[in-house]
Short mmCIF file of N, CA and C in Angstrom, two decimals:
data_model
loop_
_atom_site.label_atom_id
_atom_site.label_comp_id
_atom_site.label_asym_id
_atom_site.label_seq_id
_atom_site.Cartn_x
_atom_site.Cartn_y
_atom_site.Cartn_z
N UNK A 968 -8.33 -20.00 8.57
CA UNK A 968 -7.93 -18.93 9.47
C UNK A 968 -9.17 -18.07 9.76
N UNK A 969 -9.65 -17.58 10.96
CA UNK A 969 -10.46 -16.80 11.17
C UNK A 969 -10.07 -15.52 11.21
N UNK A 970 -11.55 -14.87 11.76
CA UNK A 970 -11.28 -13.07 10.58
C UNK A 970 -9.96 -12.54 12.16
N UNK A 971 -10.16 -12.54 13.21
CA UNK A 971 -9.02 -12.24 14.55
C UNK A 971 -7.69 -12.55 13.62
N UNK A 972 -7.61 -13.88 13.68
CA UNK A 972 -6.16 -14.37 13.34
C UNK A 972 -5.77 -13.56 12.06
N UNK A 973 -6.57 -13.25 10.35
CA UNK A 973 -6.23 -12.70 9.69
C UNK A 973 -6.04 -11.39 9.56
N UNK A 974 -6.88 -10.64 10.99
CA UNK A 974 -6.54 -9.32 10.95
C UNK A 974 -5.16 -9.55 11.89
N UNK A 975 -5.10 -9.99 12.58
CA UNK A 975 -3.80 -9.53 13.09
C UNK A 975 -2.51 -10.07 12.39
N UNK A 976 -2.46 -11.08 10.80
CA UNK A 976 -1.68 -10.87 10.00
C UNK A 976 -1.96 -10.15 9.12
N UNK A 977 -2.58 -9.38 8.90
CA UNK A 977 -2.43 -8.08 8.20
C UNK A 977 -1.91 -7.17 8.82
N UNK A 978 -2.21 -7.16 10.56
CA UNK A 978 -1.35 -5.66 11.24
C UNK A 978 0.40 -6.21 11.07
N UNK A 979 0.60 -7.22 10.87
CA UNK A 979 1.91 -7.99 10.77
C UNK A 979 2.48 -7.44 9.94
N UNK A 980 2.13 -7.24 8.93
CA UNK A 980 2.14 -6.97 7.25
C UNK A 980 2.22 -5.95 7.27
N UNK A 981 1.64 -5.39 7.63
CA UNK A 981 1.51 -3.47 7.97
C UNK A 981 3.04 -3.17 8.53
N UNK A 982 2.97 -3.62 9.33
CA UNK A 982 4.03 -3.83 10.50
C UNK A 982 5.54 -4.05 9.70
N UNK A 983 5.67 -4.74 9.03
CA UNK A 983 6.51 -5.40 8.10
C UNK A 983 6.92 -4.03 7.46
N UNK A 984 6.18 -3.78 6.20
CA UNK A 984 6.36 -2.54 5.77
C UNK A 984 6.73 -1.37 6.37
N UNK A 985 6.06 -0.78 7.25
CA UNK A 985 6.37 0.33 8.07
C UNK A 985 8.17 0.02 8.67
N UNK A 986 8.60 -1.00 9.13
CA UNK A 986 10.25 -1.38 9.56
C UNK A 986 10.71 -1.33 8.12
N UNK A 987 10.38 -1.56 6.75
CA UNK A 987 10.60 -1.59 5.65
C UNK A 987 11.96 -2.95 5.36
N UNK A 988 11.49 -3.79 6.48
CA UNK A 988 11.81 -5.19 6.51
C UNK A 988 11.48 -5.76 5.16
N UNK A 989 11.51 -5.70 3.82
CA UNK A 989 11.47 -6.35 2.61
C UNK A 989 12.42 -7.57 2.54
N UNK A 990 13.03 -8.17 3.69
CA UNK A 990 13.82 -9.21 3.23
C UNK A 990 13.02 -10.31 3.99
N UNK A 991 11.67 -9.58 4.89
CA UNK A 991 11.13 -10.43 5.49
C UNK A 991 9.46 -10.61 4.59
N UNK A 992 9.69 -9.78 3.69
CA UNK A 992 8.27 -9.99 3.10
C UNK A 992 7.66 -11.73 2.80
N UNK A 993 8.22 -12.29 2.14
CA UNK A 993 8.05 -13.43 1.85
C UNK A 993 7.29 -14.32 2.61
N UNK A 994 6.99 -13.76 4.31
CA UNK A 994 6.54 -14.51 5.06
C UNK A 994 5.06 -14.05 4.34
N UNK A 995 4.79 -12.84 4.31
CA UNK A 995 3.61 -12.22 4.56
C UNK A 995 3.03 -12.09 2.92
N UNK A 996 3.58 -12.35 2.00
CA UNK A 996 3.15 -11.92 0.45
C UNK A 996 3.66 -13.74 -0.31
N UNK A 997 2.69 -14.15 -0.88
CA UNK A 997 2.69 -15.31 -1.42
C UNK A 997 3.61 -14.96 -3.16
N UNK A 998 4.29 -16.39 -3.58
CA UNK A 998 5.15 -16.55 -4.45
C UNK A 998 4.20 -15.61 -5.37
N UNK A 999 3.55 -16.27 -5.89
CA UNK A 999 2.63 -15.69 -6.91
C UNK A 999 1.63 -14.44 -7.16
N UNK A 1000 1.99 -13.55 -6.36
CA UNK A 1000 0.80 -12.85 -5.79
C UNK A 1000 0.73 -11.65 -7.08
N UNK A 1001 -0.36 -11.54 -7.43
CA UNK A 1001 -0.85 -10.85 -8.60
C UNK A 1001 -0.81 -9.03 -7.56
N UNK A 1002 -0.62 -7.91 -8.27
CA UNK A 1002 -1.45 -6.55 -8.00
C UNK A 1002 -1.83 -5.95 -8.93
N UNK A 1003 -3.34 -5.36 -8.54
CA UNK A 1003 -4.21 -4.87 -9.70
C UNK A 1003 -4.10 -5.62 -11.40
N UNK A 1004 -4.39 -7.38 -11.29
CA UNK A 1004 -4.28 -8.26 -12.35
C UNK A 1004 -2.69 -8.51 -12.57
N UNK A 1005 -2.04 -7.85 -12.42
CA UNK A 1005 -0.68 -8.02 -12.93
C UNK A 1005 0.27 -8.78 -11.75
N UNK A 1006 0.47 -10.23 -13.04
CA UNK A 1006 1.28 -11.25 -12.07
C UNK A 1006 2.82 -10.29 -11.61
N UNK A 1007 3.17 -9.86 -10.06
CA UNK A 1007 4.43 -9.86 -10.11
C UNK A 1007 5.30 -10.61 -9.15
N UNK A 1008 4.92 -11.91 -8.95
CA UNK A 1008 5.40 -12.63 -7.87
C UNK A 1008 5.95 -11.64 -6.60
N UNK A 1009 6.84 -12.59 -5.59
CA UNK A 1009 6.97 -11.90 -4.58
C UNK A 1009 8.34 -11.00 -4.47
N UNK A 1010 9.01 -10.89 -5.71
CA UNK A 1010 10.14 -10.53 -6.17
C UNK A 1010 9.85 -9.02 -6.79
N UNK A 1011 8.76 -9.31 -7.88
CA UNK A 1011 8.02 -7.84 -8.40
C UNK A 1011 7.34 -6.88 -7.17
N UNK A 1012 7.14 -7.72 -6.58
CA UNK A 1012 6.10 -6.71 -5.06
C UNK A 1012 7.19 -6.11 -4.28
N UNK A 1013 8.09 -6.80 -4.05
CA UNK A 1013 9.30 -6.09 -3.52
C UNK A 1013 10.32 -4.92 -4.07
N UNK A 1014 10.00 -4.95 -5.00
CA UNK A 1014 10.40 -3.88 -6.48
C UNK A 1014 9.68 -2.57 -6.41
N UNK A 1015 8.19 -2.81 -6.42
CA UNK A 1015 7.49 -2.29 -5.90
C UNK A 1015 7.14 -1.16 -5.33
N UNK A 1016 7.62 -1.89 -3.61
CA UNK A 1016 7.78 -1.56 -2.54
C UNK A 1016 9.01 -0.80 -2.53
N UNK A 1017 10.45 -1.05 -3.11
CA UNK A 1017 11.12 -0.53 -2.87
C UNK A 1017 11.19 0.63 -3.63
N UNK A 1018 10.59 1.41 -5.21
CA UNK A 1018 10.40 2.44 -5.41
C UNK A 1018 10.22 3.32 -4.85
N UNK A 1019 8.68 3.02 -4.33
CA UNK A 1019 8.12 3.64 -3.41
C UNK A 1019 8.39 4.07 -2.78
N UNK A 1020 9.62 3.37 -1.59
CA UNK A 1020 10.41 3.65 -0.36
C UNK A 1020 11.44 4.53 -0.25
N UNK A 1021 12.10 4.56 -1.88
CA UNK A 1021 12.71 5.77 -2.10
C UNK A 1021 12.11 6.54 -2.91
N UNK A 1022 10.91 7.05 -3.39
CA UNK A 1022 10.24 7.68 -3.89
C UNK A 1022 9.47 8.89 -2.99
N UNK A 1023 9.53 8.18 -1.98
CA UNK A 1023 8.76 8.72 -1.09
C UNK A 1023 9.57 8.38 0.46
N UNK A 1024 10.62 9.00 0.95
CA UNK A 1024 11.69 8.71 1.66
C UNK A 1024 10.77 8.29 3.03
N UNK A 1025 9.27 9.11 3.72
CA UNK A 1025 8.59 9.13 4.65
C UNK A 1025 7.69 8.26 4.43
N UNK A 1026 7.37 7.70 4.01
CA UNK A 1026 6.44 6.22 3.41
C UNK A 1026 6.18 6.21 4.69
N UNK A 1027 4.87 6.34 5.02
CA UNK A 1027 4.35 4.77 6.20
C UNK A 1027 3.10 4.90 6.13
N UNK A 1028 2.19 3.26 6.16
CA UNK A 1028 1.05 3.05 6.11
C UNK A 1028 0.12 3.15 7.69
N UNK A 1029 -1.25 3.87 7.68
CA UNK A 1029 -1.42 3.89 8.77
C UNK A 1029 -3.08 3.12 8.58
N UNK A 1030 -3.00 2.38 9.07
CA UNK A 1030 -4.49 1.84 8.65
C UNK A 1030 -5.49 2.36 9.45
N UNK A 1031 -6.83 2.92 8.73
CA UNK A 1031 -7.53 3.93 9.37
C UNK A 1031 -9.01 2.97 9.28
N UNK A 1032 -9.21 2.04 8.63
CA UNK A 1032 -10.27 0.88 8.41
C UNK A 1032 -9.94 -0.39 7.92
N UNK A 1033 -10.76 -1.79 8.76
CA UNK A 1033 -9.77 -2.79 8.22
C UNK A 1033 -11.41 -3.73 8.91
N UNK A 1034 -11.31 -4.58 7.37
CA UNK A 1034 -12.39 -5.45 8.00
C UNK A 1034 -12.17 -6.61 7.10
N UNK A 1035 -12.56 -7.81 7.48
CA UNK A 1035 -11.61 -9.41 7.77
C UNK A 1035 -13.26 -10.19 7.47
N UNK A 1036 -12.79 -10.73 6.04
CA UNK A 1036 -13.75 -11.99 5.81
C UNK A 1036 -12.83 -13.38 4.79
N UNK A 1037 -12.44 -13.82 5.76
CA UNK A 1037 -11.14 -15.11 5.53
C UNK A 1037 -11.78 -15.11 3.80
N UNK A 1038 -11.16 -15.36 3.00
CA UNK A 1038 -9.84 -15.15 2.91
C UNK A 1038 -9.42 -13.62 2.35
N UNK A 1039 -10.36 -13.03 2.45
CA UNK A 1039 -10.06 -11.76 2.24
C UNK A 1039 -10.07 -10.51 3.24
N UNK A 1040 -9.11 -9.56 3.04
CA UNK A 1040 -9.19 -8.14 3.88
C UNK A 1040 -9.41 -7.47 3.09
N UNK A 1041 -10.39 -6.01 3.78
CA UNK A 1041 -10.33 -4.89 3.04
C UNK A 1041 -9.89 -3.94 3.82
N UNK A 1042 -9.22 -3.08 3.49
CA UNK A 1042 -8.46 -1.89 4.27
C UNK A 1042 -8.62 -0.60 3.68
N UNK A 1043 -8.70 0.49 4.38
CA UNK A 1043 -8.11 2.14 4.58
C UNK A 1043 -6.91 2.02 4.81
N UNK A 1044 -6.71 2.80 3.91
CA UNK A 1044 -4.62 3.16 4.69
C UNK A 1044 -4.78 4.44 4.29
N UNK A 1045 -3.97 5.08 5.12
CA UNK A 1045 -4.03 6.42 5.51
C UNK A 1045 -2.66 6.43 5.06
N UNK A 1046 -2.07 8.01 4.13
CA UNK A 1046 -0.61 8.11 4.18
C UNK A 1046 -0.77 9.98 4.20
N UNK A 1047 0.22 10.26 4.82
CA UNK A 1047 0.80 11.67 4.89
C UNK A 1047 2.17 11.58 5.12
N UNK A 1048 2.25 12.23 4.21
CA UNK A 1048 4.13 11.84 3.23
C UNK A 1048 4.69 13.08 2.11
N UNK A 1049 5.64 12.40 1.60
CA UNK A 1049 6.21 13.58 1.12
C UNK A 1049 7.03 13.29 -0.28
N UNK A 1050 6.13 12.99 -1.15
CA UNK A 1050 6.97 11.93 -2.25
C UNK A 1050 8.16 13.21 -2.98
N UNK A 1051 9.23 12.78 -3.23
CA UNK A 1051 10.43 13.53 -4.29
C UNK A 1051 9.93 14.28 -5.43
N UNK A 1052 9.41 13.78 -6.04
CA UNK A 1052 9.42 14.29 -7.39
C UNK A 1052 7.79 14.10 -7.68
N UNK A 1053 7.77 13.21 -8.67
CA UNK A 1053 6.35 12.58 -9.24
C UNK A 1053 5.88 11.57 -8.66
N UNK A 1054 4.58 11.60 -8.38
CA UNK A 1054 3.87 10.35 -7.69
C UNK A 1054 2.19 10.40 -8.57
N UNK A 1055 2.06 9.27 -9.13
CA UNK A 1055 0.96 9.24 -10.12
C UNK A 1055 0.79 9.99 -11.17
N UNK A 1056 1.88 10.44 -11.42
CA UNK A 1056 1.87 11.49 -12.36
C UNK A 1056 1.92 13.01 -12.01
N UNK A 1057 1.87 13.03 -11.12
CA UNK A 1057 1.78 14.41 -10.60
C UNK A 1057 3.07 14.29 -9.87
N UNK A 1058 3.08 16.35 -10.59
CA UNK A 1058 4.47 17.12 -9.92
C UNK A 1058 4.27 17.27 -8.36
N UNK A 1059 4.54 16.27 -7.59
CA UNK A 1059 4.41 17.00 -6.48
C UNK A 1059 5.89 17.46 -5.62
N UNK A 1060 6.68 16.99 -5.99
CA UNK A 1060 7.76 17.62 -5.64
C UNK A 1060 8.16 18.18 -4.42
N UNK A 1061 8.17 17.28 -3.37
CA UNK A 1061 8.64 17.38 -2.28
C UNK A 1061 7.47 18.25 -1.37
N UNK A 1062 6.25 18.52 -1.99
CA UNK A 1062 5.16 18.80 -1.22
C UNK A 1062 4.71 18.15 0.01
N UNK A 1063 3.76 18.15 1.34
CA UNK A 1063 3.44 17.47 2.30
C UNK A 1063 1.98 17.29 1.67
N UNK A 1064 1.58 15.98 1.01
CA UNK A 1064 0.27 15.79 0.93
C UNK A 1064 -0.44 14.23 1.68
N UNK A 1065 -1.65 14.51 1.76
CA UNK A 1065 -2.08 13.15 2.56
C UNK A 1065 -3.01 12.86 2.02
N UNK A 1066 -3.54 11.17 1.98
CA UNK A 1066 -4.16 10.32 1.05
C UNK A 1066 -4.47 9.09 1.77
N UNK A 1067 -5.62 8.69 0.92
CA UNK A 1067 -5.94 7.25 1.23
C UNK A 1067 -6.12 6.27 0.07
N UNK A 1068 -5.71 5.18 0.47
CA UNK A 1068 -6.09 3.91 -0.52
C UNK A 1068 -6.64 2.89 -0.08
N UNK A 1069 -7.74 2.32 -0.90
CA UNK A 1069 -8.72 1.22 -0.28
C UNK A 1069 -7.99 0.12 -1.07
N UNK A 1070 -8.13 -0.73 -0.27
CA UNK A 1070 -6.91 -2.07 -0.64
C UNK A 1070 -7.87 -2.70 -0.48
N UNK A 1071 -7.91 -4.31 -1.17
CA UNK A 1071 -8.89 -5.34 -0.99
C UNK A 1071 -7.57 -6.39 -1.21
N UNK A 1072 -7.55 -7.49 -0.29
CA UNK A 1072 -6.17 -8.82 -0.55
C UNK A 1072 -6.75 -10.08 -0.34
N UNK A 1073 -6.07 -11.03 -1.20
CA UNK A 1073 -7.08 -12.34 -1.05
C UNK A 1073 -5.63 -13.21 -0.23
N UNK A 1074 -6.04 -13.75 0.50
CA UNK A 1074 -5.01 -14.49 1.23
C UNK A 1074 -4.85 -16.27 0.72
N UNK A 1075 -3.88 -16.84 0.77
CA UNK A 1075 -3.97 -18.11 0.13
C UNK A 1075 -2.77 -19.02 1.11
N UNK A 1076 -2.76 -19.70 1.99
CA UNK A 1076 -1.92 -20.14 2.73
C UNK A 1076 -1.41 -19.47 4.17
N UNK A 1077 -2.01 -18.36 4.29
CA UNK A 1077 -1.77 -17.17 5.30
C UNK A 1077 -0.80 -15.96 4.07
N UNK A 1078 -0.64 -16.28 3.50
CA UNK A 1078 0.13 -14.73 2.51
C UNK A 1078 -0.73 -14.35 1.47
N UNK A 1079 -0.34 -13.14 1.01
CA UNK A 1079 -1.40 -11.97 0.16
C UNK A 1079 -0.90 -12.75 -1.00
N UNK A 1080 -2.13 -13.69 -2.16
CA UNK A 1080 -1.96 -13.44 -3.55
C UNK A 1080 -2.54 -12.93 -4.04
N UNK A 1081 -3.39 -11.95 -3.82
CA UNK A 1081 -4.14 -11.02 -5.02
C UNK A 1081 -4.21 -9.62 -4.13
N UNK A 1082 -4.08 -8.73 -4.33
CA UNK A 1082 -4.08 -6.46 -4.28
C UNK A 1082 -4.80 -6.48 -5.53
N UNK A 1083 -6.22 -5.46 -4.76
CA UNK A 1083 -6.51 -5.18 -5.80
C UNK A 1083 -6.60 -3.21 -4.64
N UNK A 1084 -6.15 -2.43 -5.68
CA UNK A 1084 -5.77 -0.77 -5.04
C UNK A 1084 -6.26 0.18 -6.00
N UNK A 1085 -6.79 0.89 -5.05
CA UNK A 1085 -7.21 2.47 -5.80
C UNK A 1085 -6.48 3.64 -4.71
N UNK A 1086 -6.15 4.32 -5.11
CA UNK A 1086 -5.71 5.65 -4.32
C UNK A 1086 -6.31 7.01 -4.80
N UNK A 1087 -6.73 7.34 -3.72
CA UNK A 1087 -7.15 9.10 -4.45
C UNK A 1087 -6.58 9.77 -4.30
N UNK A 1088 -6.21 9.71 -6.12
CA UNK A 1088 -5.59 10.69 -6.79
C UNK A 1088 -5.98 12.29 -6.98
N UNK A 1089 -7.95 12.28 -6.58
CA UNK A 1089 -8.41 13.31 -6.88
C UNK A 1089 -7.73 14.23 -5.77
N UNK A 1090 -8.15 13.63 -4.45
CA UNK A 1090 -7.74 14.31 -3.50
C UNK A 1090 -6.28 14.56 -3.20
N UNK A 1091 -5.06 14.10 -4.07
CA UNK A 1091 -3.93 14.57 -4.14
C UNK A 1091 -3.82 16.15 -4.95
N UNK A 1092 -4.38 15.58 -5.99
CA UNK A 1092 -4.74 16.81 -6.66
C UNK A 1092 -5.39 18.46 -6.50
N UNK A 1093 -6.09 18.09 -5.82
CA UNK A 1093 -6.94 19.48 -4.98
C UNK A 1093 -6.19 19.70 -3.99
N UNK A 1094 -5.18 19.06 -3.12
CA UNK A 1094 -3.98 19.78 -2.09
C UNK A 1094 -3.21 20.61 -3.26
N UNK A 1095 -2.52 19.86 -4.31
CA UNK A 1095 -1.65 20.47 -5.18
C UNK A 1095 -2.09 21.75 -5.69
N UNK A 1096 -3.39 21.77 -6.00
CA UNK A 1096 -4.07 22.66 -6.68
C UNK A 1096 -4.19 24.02 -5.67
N UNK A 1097 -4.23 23.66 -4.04
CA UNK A 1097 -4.63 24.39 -2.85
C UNK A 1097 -3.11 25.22 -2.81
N UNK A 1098 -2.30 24.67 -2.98
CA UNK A 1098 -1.17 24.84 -2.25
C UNK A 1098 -0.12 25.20 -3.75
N UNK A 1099 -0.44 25.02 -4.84
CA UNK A 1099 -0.03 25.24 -5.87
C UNK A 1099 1.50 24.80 -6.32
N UNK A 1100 1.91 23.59 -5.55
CA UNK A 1100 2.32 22.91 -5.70
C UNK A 1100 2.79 22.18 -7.10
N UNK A 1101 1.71 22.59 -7.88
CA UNK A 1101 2.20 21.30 -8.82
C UNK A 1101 2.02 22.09 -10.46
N UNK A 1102 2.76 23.87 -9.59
CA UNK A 1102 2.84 24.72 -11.00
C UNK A 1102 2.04 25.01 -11.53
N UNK A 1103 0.89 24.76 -11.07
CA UNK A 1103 -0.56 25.87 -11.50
C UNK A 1103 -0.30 27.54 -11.55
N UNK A 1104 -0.41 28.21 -12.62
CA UNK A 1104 -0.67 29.70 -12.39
C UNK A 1104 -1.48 30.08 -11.19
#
């Protein structure tokens, strides 16, 4: 697959998520697909995903950088959202905070078996801290 064709199944994928179509994941996320080392097939990723989705009722990924070297993508995703309660550990509690996570995915047949994710957490933290949010004196 070339880097065109794999970026535009990743906007697929994107795409997927954002409708929060999880019964269609399977096209786009391989049986086996590991995140951050941990095997959770395509059953665990959907588990996942669906925390998340009610964790965070406004979930949506906005990809803000995305660059394509078969068989791998690396991405920016952009989120401004509004998680319930706790998200990474932090009280944020129905706060409006916004964030990014650099995603790296190895593709194997056209579907994602390997996420490897970082999110900054710092920069969740310094909104909370701004906005005092998260019960700071």
């Amino acid at each position: 697959m070339n880097a065109d064709a794999l970026a535009g199944l990743y906007r697929d994928y994107i795409a997927c998520l954002n409708r929060r179509d999880l019964d269609d994941l399977g096209a786009y996320v391989h049986d086996e697909v590991r995140h951050n080392g941990r095997q959770l097939g395509v059953g665990g990723y959907r588990l996942m995903l669906q925390k998340d989705f009610t964790d965070i009722p406004d979930l949506r990924f906005d990809i803000e950088l995305l660059v394509c070297q078969p068989p791998f993508v690396a991405s920016r995703l952009r989120f401004d959202c509004t998680p319930k309660a706790n998200f990474l550990g932090l009280a944020v509690n129905g706060a409006k905070i916004s964030f990014s996570e650099n995603v790296f995915y190895e593709f194997h047949d056209a579907r994602i078996i390997a996420v490897w994710s970082v999110i900054d957490k710092t920069a969740i933290e310094a909104q909370l801290r701004q906005d005092g949010a998260a019960g700071d004196p």
